């Protein structure tokens, strides 16, 4: 028999997810800047946010990601909640790009986690001629 589940109900999973999102949205960061006016360095604690991820949630609750998916994503009782968590992660990343919280240069990297790809144009050049033949019979036959 395996170990008992870390999370034993859908409600408990949802509460843990909300606590994780609150933690992500309320990270305190100590910043330092030089004040030319006072000729000294000034430090200030600012509230910042980090992007939601299922991986981050697993670290937050102390559970391996593989174990989380095996235990909860494959269990039909938790499936809707796990799907909503993934969707909220995607939405959070998209919002942070649109609000320029995350630099746009990282969009391809982040959004590839959710199935998005960057558009690539392919131009074929070279000396090979392309011949198109109309070998279909006319419509009136």
PDB file of C-alpha atoms in Angstrom:
ATOM      1  CA  UNK A   1       0.000   0.000   0.000  1.00  0.00           C
ATOM      2  CA  UNK A   2       1.293   3.457  -0.946  1.00  0.00           C
ATOM      3  CA  UNK A   3       1.642   6.573   1.122  1.00  0.00           C
ATOM      4  CA  UNK A   4      -1.510   8.490   2.027  1.00  0.00           C
ATOM      5  CA  UNK A   5      -2.416  11.349  -0.299  1.00  0.00           C
ATOM      6  CA  UNK A   6      -1.054  14.751   0.596  1.00  0.00           C
ATOM      7  CA  UNK A   7      -4.340  16.322  -0.557  1.00  0.00           C
ATOM      8  CA  UNK A   8      -7.441  14.306   0.263  1.00  0.00           C
ATOM      9  CA  UNK A   9     -10.298  16.295  -1.302  1.00  0.00           C
ATOM     10  CA  UNK A  10     -11.078  18.553  -4.249  1.00  0.00           C
ATOM     11  CA  UNK A  11     -11.799  21.377  -1.797  1.00  0.00           C
ATOM     12  CA  UNK A  12      -8.381  20.939  -0.191  1.00  0.00           C
ATOM     13  CA  UNK A  13      -6.710  21.027  -3.636  1.00  0.00           C
ATOM     14  CA  UNK A  14      -8.608  24.202  -4.546  1.00  0.00           C
ATOM     15  CA  UNK A  15      -7.646  25.849  -1.236  1.00  0.00           C
ATOM     16  CA  UNK A  16      -3.980  24.921  -1.730  1.00  0.00           C
ATOM     17  CA  UNK A  17      -4.119  26.318  -5.293  1.00  0.00           C
ATOM     18  CA  UNK A  18      -5.608  29.617  -4.031  1.00  0.00           C
ATOM     19  CA  UNK A  19      -2.898  29.842  -1.339  1.00  0.00           C
ATOM     20  CA  UNK A  20      -0.233  29.232  -4.002  1.00  0.00           C
ATOM     21  CA  UNK A  21      -1.656  31.972  -6.266  1.00  0.00           C
ATOM     22  CA  UNK A  22      -1.750  34.395  -3.318  1.00  0.00           C
ATOM     23  CA  UNK A  23       1.902  33.579  -2.596  1.00  0.00           C
ATOM     24  CA  UNK A  24       2.819  34.121  -6.271  1.00  0.00           C
ATOM     25  CA  UNK A  25       0.995  37.461  -6.397  1.00  0.00           C
ATOM     26  CA  UNK A  26       2.571  38.785  -3.188  1.00  0.00           C
ATOM     27  CA  UNK A  27       6.303  38.189  -3.449  1.00  0.00           C
ATOM     28  CA  UNK A  28       8.334  40.822  -1.594  1.00  0.00           C
ATOM     29  CA  UNK A  29      11.519  41.899  -3.338  1.00  0.00           C
ATOM     30  CA  UNK A  30      14.172  44.140  -1.825  1.00  0.00           C
ATOM     31  CA  UNK A  31      15.380  46.643  -4.430  1.00  0.00           C
ATOM     32  CA  UNK A  32      18.341  48.997  -4.243  1.00  0.00           C
ATOM     33  CA  UNK A  33      18.798  52.232  -6.155  1.00  0.00           C
ATOM     34  CA  UNK A  34      21.090  55.224  -5.956  1.00  0.00           C
ATOM     35  CA  UNK A  35      19.489  58.530  -5.009  1.00  0.00           C
ATOM     36  CA  UNK A  36      21.397  61.332  -6.718  1.00  0.00           C
ATOM     37  CA  UNK A  37      19.442  63.860  -4.653  1.00  0.00           C
ATOM     38  CA  UNK A  38      20.664  62.421  -1.341  1.00  0.00           C
ATOM     39  CA  UNK A  39      23.910  60.935  -2.707  1.00  0.00           C
ATOM     40  CA  UNK A  40      23.169  57.579  -1.124  1.00  0.00           C
ATOM     41  CA  UNK A  41      21.812  54.146  -1.899  1.00  0.00           C
ATOM     42  CA  UNK A  42      18.161  53.647  -1.078  1.00  0.00           C
ATOM     43  CA  UNK A  43      16.565  50.275  -0.417  1.00  0.00           C
ATOM     44  CA  UNK A  44      12.876  49.558  -0.672  1.00  0.00           C
ATOM     45  CA  UNK A  45      10.759  46.445  -0.379  1.00  0.00           C
ATOM     46  CA  UNK A  46       8.355  46.089  -3.318  1.00  0.00           C
ATOM     47  CA  UNK A  47       5.532  43.663  -3.967  1.00  0.00           C
ATOM     48  CA  UNK A  48       6.022  41.675  -7.184  1.00  0.00           C
ATOM     49  CA  UNK A  49       4.340  38.678  -8.746  1.00  0.00           C
ATOM     50  CA  UNK A  50       5.676  35.496 -10.263  1.00  0.00           C
ATOM     51  CA  UNK A  51       3.909  33.478 -12.932  1.00  0.00           C
ATOM     52  CA  UNK A  52       1.734  30.568 -11.862  1.00  0.00           C
ATOM     53  CA  UNK A  53       2.925  27.116 -12.900  1.00  0.00           C
ATOM     54  CA  UNK A  54       1.841  23.633 -11.939  1.00  0.00           C
ATOM     55  CA  UNK A  55       5.519  22.909 -11.236  1.00  0.00           C
ATOM     56  CA  UNK A  56       5.681  25.853  -8.821  1.00  0.00           C
ATOM     57  CA  UNK A  57       2.494  24.654  -7.141  1.00  0.00           C
ATOM     58  CA  UNK A  58       4.015  21.210  -6.638  1.00  0.00           C
ATOM     59  CA  UNK A  59       7.073  22.746  -4.974  1.00  0.00           C
ATOM     60  CA  UNK A  60       4.768  24.952  -2.872  1.00  0.00           C
ATOM     61  CA  UNK A  61       2.892  21.932  -1.479  1.00  0.00           C
ATOM     62  CA  UNK A  62       5.974  19.691  -1.318  1.00  0.00           C
ATOM     63  CA  UNK A  63       4.964  17.115  -3.912  1.00  0.00           C
ATOM     64  CA  UNK A  64       6.890  15.870  -6.947  1.00  0.00           C
ATOM     65  CA  UNK A  65       5.322  16.990 -10.231  1.00  0.00           C
ATOM     66  CA  UNK A  66       5.211  13.434 -11.584  1.00  0.00           C
ATOM     67  CA  UNK A  67       3.427  12.272  -8.428  1.00  0.00           C
ATOM     68  CA  UNK A  68       0.949  15.163  -8.710  1.00  0.00           C
ATOM     69  CA  UNK A  69      -0.019  14.223 -12.264  1.00  0.00           C
ATOM     70  CA  UNK A  70      -0.128  10.517 -11.448  1.00  0.00           C
ATOM     71  CA  UNK A  71      -2.234  11.016  -8.325  1.00  0.00           C
ATOM     72  CA  UNK A  72      -4.530  13.920  -9.191  1.00  0.00           C
ATOM     73  CA  UNK A  73      -4.630  14.553 -12.959  1.00  0.00           C
ATOM     74  CA  UNK A  74      -5.500  10.915 -13.639  1.00  0.00           C
ATOM     75  CA  UNK A  75      -8.215  10.815 -10.947  1.00  0.00           C
ATOM     76  CA  UNK A  76     -11.621  11.796 -12.365  1.00  0.00           C
ATOM     77  CA  UNK A  77     -12.605  13.491  -9.075  1.00  0.00           C
ATOM     78  CA  UNK A  78      -9.720  15.973  -9.421  1.00  0.00           C
ATOM     79  CA  UNK A  79      -9.533  16.183 -13.226  1.00  0.00           C
ATOM     80  CA  UNK A  80     -11.651  19.354 -13.622  1.00  0.00           C
ATOM     81  CA  UNK A  81      -9.697  21.178 -10.933  1.00  0.00           C
ATOM     82  CA  UNK A  82      -6.340  20.174 -12.443  1.00  0.00           C
ATOM     83  CA  UNK A  83      -7.556  21.316 -15.886  1.00  0.00           C
ATOM     84  CA  UNK A  84      -8.662  24.662 -14.434  1.00  0.00           C
ATOM     85  CA  UNK A  85      -5.267  25.036 -12.737  1.00  0.00           C
ATOM     86  CA  UNK A  86      -3.492  24.522 -16.075  1.00  0.00           C
ATOM     87  CA  UNK A  87      -5.826  27.007 -17.773  1.00  0.00           C
ATOM     88  CA  UNK A  88      -5.222  29.585 -15.033  1.00  0.00           C
ATOM     89  CA  UNK A  89      -1.461  29.143 -15.500  1.00  0.00           C
ATOM     90  CA  UNK A  90      -1.818  29.848 -19.222  1.00  0.00           C
ATOM     91  CA  UNK A  91      -4.081  32.851 -18.640  1.00  0.00           C
ATOM     92  CA  UNK A  92      -1.727  34.252 -15.994  1.00  0.00           C
ATOM     93  CA  UNK A  93       1.248  34.020 -18.366  1.00  0.00           C
ATOM     94  CA  UNK A  94      -0.733  35.641 -21.202  1.00  0.00           C
ATOM     95  CA  UNK A  95      -1.886  38.502 -18.956  1.00  0.00           C
ATOM     96  CA  UNK A  96       1.649  39.146 -17.760  1.00  0.00           C
ATOM     97  CA  UNK A  97       2.895  39.362 -21.358  1.00  0.00           C
ATOM     98  CA  UNK A  98       0.090  41.693 -22.383  1.00  0.00           C
ATOM     99  CA  UNK A  99       0.699  43.907 -19.343  1.00  0.00           C
ATOM    100  CA  UNK A 100       4.463  43.721 -20.007  1.00  0.00           C
ATOM    101  CA  UNK A 101       5.206  42.213 -16.596  1.00  0.00           C
ATOM    102  CA  UNK A 102       7.179  39.521 -18.447  1.00  0.00           C
ATOM    103  CA  UNK A 103       9.479  40.738 -21.266  1.00  0.00           C
ATOM    104  CA  UNK A 104       8.022  39.948 -24.681  1.00  0.00           C
ATOM    105  CA  UNK A 105      11.317  38.320 -25.723  1.00  0.00           C
ATOM    106  CA  UNK A 106      10.378  35.418 -23.439  1.00  0.00           C
ATOM    107  CA  UNK A 107       6.923  34.911 -24.991  1.00  0.00           C
ATOM    108  CA  UNK A 108       7.990  32.025 -27.227  1.00  0.00           C
ATOM    109  CA  UNK A 109       9.627  30.214 -24.346  1.00  0.00           C
ATOM    110  CA  UNK A 110       6.729  30.640 -21.912  1.00  0.00           C
ATOM    111  CA  UNK A 111       3.867  30.117 -24.320  1.00  0.00           C
ATOM    112  CA  UNK A 112       5.414  26.981 -25.822  1.00  0.00           C
ATOM    113  CA  UNK A 113       4.460  25.359 -22.494  1.00  0.00           C
ATOM    114  CA  UNK A 114       0.833  25.782 -23.553  1.00  0.00           C
ATOM    115  CA  UNK A 115       1.056  24.578 -27.163  1.00  0.00           C
ATOM    116  CA  UNK A 116       1.679  27.947 -28.813  1.00  0.00           C
ATOM    117  CA  UNK A 117       4.347  28.234 -31.497  1.00  0.00           C
ATOM    118  CA  UNK A 118       5.968  31.173 -33.192  1.00  0.00           C
ATOM    119  CA  UNK A 119       5.133  31.797 -36.824  1.00  0.00           C
ATOM    120  CA  UNK A 120       7.919  30.925 -39.219  1.00  0.00           C
ATOM    121  CA  UNK A 121       8.044  31.978 -42.846  1.00  0.00           C
ATOM    122  CA  UNK A 122       9.739  29.667 -45.292  1.00  0.00           C
ATOM    123  CA  UNK A 123      11.060  31.093 -48.518  1.00  0.00           C
ATOM    124  CA  UNK A 124      12.310  28.632 -51.068  1.00  0.00           C
ATOM    125  CA  UNK A 125      14.895  29.992 -53.460  1.00  0.00           C
ATOM    126  CA  UNK A 126      16.997  28.285 -56.009  1.00  0.00           C
ATOM    127  CA  UNK A 127      17.352  27.489 -59.663  1.00  0.00           C
ATOM    128  CA  UNK A 128      14.764  24.711 -59.921  1.00  0.00           C
ATOM    129  CA  UNK A 129      11.917  25.705 -62.278  1.00  0.00           C
ATOM    130  CA  UNK A 130       8.352  24.858 -61.291  1.00  0.00           C
ATOM    131  CA  UNK A 131       6.080  23.832 -64.181  1.00  0.00           C
ATOM    132  CA  UNK A 132       2.321  23.640 -63.677  1.00  0.00           C
ATOM    133  CA  UNK A 133       0.333  21.599 -66.205  1.00  0.00           C
ATOM    134  CA  UNK A 134      -3.403  21.869 -66.670  1.00  0.00           C
ATOM    135  CA  UNK A 135      -4.186  18.281 -67.509  1.00  0.00           C
ATOM    136  CA  UNK A 136      -7.757  18.268 -66.201  1.00  0.00           C
ATOM    137  CA  UNK A 137     -10.473  17.812 -68.827  1.00  0.00           C
ATOM    138  CA  UNK A 138     -12.709  20.842 -69.491  1.00  0.00           C
ATOM    139  CA  UNK A 139     -15.956  21.008 -67.479  1.00  0.00           C
ATOM    140  CA  UNK A 140     -18.170  20.564 -70.592  1.00  0.00           C
ATOM    141  CA  UNK A 141     -16.955  17.037 -71.338  1.00  0.00           C
TER     142      UNK A 141
END
